[in-house]
Short mmCIF file of C-alpha atoms in Angstrom, two decimals:
data_model
loop_
_atom_site.label_atom_id
_atom_site.label_comp_id
_atom_site.label_asym_id
_atom_site.label_seq_id
_atom_site.Cartn_x
_atom_site.Cartn_y
_atom_site.Cartn_z
CA MET A 1004 11.16 -14.01 14.91
CA GLN A 1005 12.86 -11.14 16.44
CA ALA A 1006 10.83 -8.99 18.75
CA GLU A 1007 11.97 -5.48 19.99
CA PRO A 1008 10.04 -2.90 21.93
CA ILE A 1009 9.72 0.61 20.32
CA VAL A 1010 10.69 3.91 21.75
CA SER A 1011 8.51 6.94 21.82
CA ALA A 1012 9.37 10.12 20.19
CA GLN A 1013 10.08 11.40 23.67
CA GLY A 1014 12.82 8.49 24.22
CA GLN A 1015 10.55 6.35 26.53
CA CYS A 1016 10.24 2.57 25.71
CA LEU A 1017 6.59 1.87 25.23
CA SER A 1018 5.34 -0.98 27.27
CA GLY A 1019 3.48 -3.29 24.96
CA PRO A 1020 3.95 -2.50 21.40
CA LEU A 1021 6.75 -4.62 19.58
CA LEU A 1022 8.31 -4.59 16.11
CA LEU A 1023 8.76 -8.16 15.01
CA THR A 1024 11.18 -9.18 12.37
CA PRO A 1025 10.75 -12.52 10.66
CA GLN A 1026 13.60 -14.63 9.70
CA ARG A 1027 13.95 -14.48 5.83
CA PHE A 1028 15.56 -17.26 3.76
CA GLY A 1029 16.53 -16.42 0.34
CA ASP A 1030 18.68 -17.11 -2.60
CA ASP A 1031 18.96 -16.11 -6.27
CA ARG A 1032 15.55 -17.62 -6.91
CA GLY A 1033 13.68 -15.44 -4.32
CA TRP A 1034 12.86 -15.68 -0.70
CA PHE A 1035 10.61 -17.29 1.93
CA PHE A 1036 9.49 -16.28 5.42
CA GLU A 1037 6.95 -17.24 7.85
CA SER A 1038 4.38 -14.29 8.10
CA TRP A 1039 2.63 -15.91 11.00
CA ASN A 1040 3.29 -18.54 13.53
CA GLN A 1041 1.11 -18.85 16.67
CA ARG A 1042 3.73 -20.31 19.04
CA ARG A 1043 6.40 -17.84 18.02
CA PHE A 1044 4.10 -14.87 18.24
CA ASP A 1045 2.79 -15.82 21.63
CA ALA A 1046 6.28 -16.31 23.02
CA ALA A 1047 7.40 -12.69 21.58
CA VAL A 1048 4.36 -10.94 23.23
CA GLY A 1049 4.31 -13.26 26.38
CA GLU A 1050 0.74 -14.24 26.17
CA PRO A 1051 -1.53 -16.53 24.09
CA VAL A 1052 -3.34 -14.30 21.47
CA ALA A 1053 -6.46 -15.31 19.61
CA PHE A 1054 -7.10 -13.37 16.43
CA VAL A 1055 -10.61 -13.11 15.25
CA GLN A 1056 -10.44 -11.06 12.11
CA ASP A 1057 -8.03 -10.30 9.29
CA ASN A 1058 -8.21 -6.95 7.39
CA HIS A 1059 -6.73 -5.74 4.12
CA SER A 1060 -6.45 -2.23 2.84
CA ARG A 1061 -5.08 -0.57 -0.30
CA SER A 1062 -4.16 3.15 -0.15
CA SER A 1063 -2.51 5.66 -2.40
CA GLN A 1064 0.35 7.78 -1.53
CA GLY A 1065 -0.60 10.41 1.12
CA VAL A 1066 -3.65 8.58 2.50
CA LEU A 1067 -3.54 8.85 6.23
CA ARG A 1068 -5.69 6.37 8.19
CA GLY A 1069 -6.19 6.99 11.90
CA LEU A 1070 -5.51 7.40 14.67
CA HIS A 1071 -8.04 4.66 15.60
CA TYR A 1072 -8.92 2.75 18.61
CA GLN A 1073 -11.79 1.12 20.40
CA LEU A 1074 -13.00 1.99 23.92
CA PRO A 1075 -12.20 -0.38 26.67
CA ALA A 1076 -15.71 -2.07 26.60
CA ALA A 1077 -14.61 -3.67 23.17
CA PRO A 1078 -10.95 -3.00 22.67
CA GLN A 1079 -9.01 -4.30 19.69
CA ALA A 1080 -5.44 -5.24 19.37
CA LYS A 1081 -3.64 -5.45 15.95
CA LEU A 1082 -0.81 -7.01 14.20
CA VAL A 1083 0.12 -4.86 11.28
CA ARG A 1084 2.28 -5.30 8.20
CA ALA A 1085 2.66 -3.78 4.78
CA SER A 1086 2.51 -6.53 2.15
CA VAL A 1087 2.82 -3.89 -0.62
CA GLY A 1088 4.77 -0.55 -0.49
CA ARG A 1089 5.71 1.46 2.53
CA ILE A 1090 3.88 3.32 5.37
CA LEU A 1091 4.68 5.13 8.53
CA ASP A 1092 2.92 3.24 11.25
CA VAL A 1093 2.13 5.23 14.36
CA VAL A 1094 0.99 4.33 17.83
CA VAL A 1095 -0.12 6.62 20.68
CA ASP A 1096 -0.38 5.51 24.30
CA LEU A 1097 -3.94 6.08 25.40
CA ARG A 1098 -3.53 4.37 28.88
CA ALA A 1099 -4.11 7.32 31.37
CA SER A 1100 -2.35 5.35 34.23
CA SER A 1101 0.79 4.79 32.05
CA ALA A 1102 3.97 6.70 32.47
CA SER A 1103 3.95 7.20 28.71
CA PHE A 1104 0.44 8.35 28.33
CA GLY A 1105 0.05 10.60 25.23
CA GLN A 1106 3.51 9.65 23.83
CA TRP A 1107 3.81 8.36 20.32
CA ALA A 1108 6.25 6.15 18.29
CA GLY A 1109 6.38 5.62 14.55
CA VAL A 1110 8.04 2.90 12.57
CA GLU A 1111 8.37 2.36 8.87
CA LEU A 1112 6.75 -0.92 7.58
CA SER A 1113 7.33 -2.11 4.14
CA ALA A 1114 7.06 -5.08 1.79
CA GLU A 1115 10.76 -5.09 1.65
CA SER A 1116 11.57 -5.23 5.41
CA GLN A 1117 8.62 -7.64 6.11
CA GLN A 1118 8.56 -6.26 9.75
CA GLN A 1119 5.23 -6.33 11.57
CA LEU A 1120 3.91 -4.06 14.41
CA TRP A 1121 2.03 -5.46 17.43
CA VAL A 1122 -0.28 -2.83 18.71
CA PRO A 1123 -1.83 -3.95 21.88
CA GLU A 1124 -5.10 -2.77 23.44
CA GLY A 1125 -4.73 0.71 24.95
CA PHE A 1126 -3.00 2.41 21.90
CA ALA A 1127 -4.44 4.43 19.13
CA HIS A 1128 -2.97 3.35 15.71
CA GLY A 1129 -2.85 4.89 12.40
CA PHE A 1130 -0.52 5.15 9.09
CA LEU A 1131 0.49 7.24 6.40
CA THR A 1132 1.18 5.82 2.88
CA LEU A 1133 4.71 6.80 1.86
CA SER A 1134 4.84 4.64 -1.46
CA ASP A 1135 2.80 5.27 -4.60
CA VAL A 1136 0.38 2.66 -3.27
CA ALA A 1137 0.46 0.47 -0.25
CA GLU A 1138 -1.36 -2.56 0.91
CA VAL A 1139 -1.66 -3.10 4.64
CA GLN A 1140 -2.76 -6.35 6.18
CA TYR A 1141 -3.56 -6.82 9.86
CA LYS A 1142 -4.96 -9.35 12.34
CA THR A 1143 -7.07 -8.22 15.17
CA ARG A 1144 -7.75 -9.45 18.51
CA GLY A 1145 -11.43 -8.21 19.16
CA TYR A 1146 -14.03 -7.67 16.51
CA TRP A 1147 -14.60 -4.13 15.02
CA SER A 1148 -17.43 -2.29 16.78
CA ARG A 1149 -18.97 0.70 15.22
CA ASP A 1150 -20.17 1.76 18.83
CA GLN A 1151 -16.85 1.47 20.40
CA GLU A 1152 -14.61 2.72 17.66
CA ARG A 1153 -13.02 6.21 18.26
CA ALA A 1154 -10.23 8.27 16.69
CA ILE A 1155 -7.78 10.95 17.76
CA ARG A 1156 -6.66 13.87 15.40
CA TRP A 1157 -3.60 12.80 13.37
CA ASP A 1158 -2.36 16.39 13.76
CA ASP A 1159 -3.16 17.14 17.38
CA PRO A 1160 -0.47 19.77 18.37
CA ALA A 1161 -0.29 18.27 21.95
CA LEU A 1162 0.95 14.98 20.30
CA ALA A 1163 3.16 16.55 17.64
CA ILE A 1164 3.71 13.52 15.68
CA SER A 1165 6.39 13.91 13.02
CA TRP A 1166 4.62 12.73 9.85
CA PRO A 1167 7.21 12.73 7.11
CA LEU A 1168 4.92 14.94 4.82
CA GLU A 1169 8.11 16.15 2.91
CA THR A 1170 8.47 12.71 1.44
CA LEU A 1171 5.13 12.86 -0.24
CA GLY A 1172 6.29 15.01 -3.19
CA SER A 1173 3.23 16.36 -4.74
CA ALA A 1174 0.74 14.35 -2.95
CA THR A 1175 -1.17 15.87 -0.10
CA VAL A 1176 -2.54 14.18 3.07
CA SER A 1177 -5.87 12.51 2.34
CA LEU A 1178 -8.36 11.83 5.20
CA SER A 1179 -11.72 10.24 5.65
CA GLU A 1180 -14.30 12.66 6.92
CA LYS A 1181 -14.37 10.85 10.13
CA ASP A 1182 -10.65 11.04 10.73
CA ALA A 1183 -10.72 14.83 9.63
CA GLN A 1184 -13.39 15.47 12.46
CA ALA A 1185 -11.55 13.46 15.17
CA PRO A 1186 -11.16 15.12 18.60
CA THR A 1187 -7.87 15.88 20.07
CA LEU A 1188 -6.39 13.68 22.89
CA SER A 1189 -7.40 16.11 25.73
CA ASP A 1190 -10.95 16.37 24.27
CA ALA A 1191 -11.13 12.50 24.33
CA GLN A 1192 -9.79 12.23 27.80
CA ALA A 1193 -12.26 14.91 29.01
CA ALA A 1194 -15.03 12.75 27.37
CA GLY A 1195 -13.77 9.67 29.41
CA GLU A 1196 -12.84 8.09 26.15
CA VAL A 1197 -9.42 6.75 26.96
CA PHE A 1198 -8.13 3.63 28.74
CA PRO A 1199 -7.76 3.59 32.68
#
């Protein structure tokens, strides 16, 4: 497994998130790769990680989920991959003490590349479905908490995330009601709903 840090749209290396590329073995019959190996993952992120929940979603083209996170009282880290189709996966640094606070980075994850994105606590996470359909699977460190879950607006002008909307063809962005009503990062920070 190869692990590499990701760089924000502002050109700064984000401390924490990693793009993980598994070693794939293939021939004319097909391919094989390890989608999960505890020892290799712990070595890549530099700490032992105990996952407590696996999630699986299916989305049509144009569905945008996020930007989600859980407050520091019950934070949640994620290991994300697309097992069907393609998505643009985005992280936003919500650690107020970080030099990259408010910066974002996006990586395309696909069933073809088999790459995974490690999203540690302290980051908001979301994705846009680029293909006709995508299935996204992710492991979480920390259980989902209705009381601690929060979201940041996907189109917050201060973040200026470059969602590739031009690739959607006739599809339009489709949001949940909760995501459509999410506050901006500055509103979340003013409410004390970011990480220290």
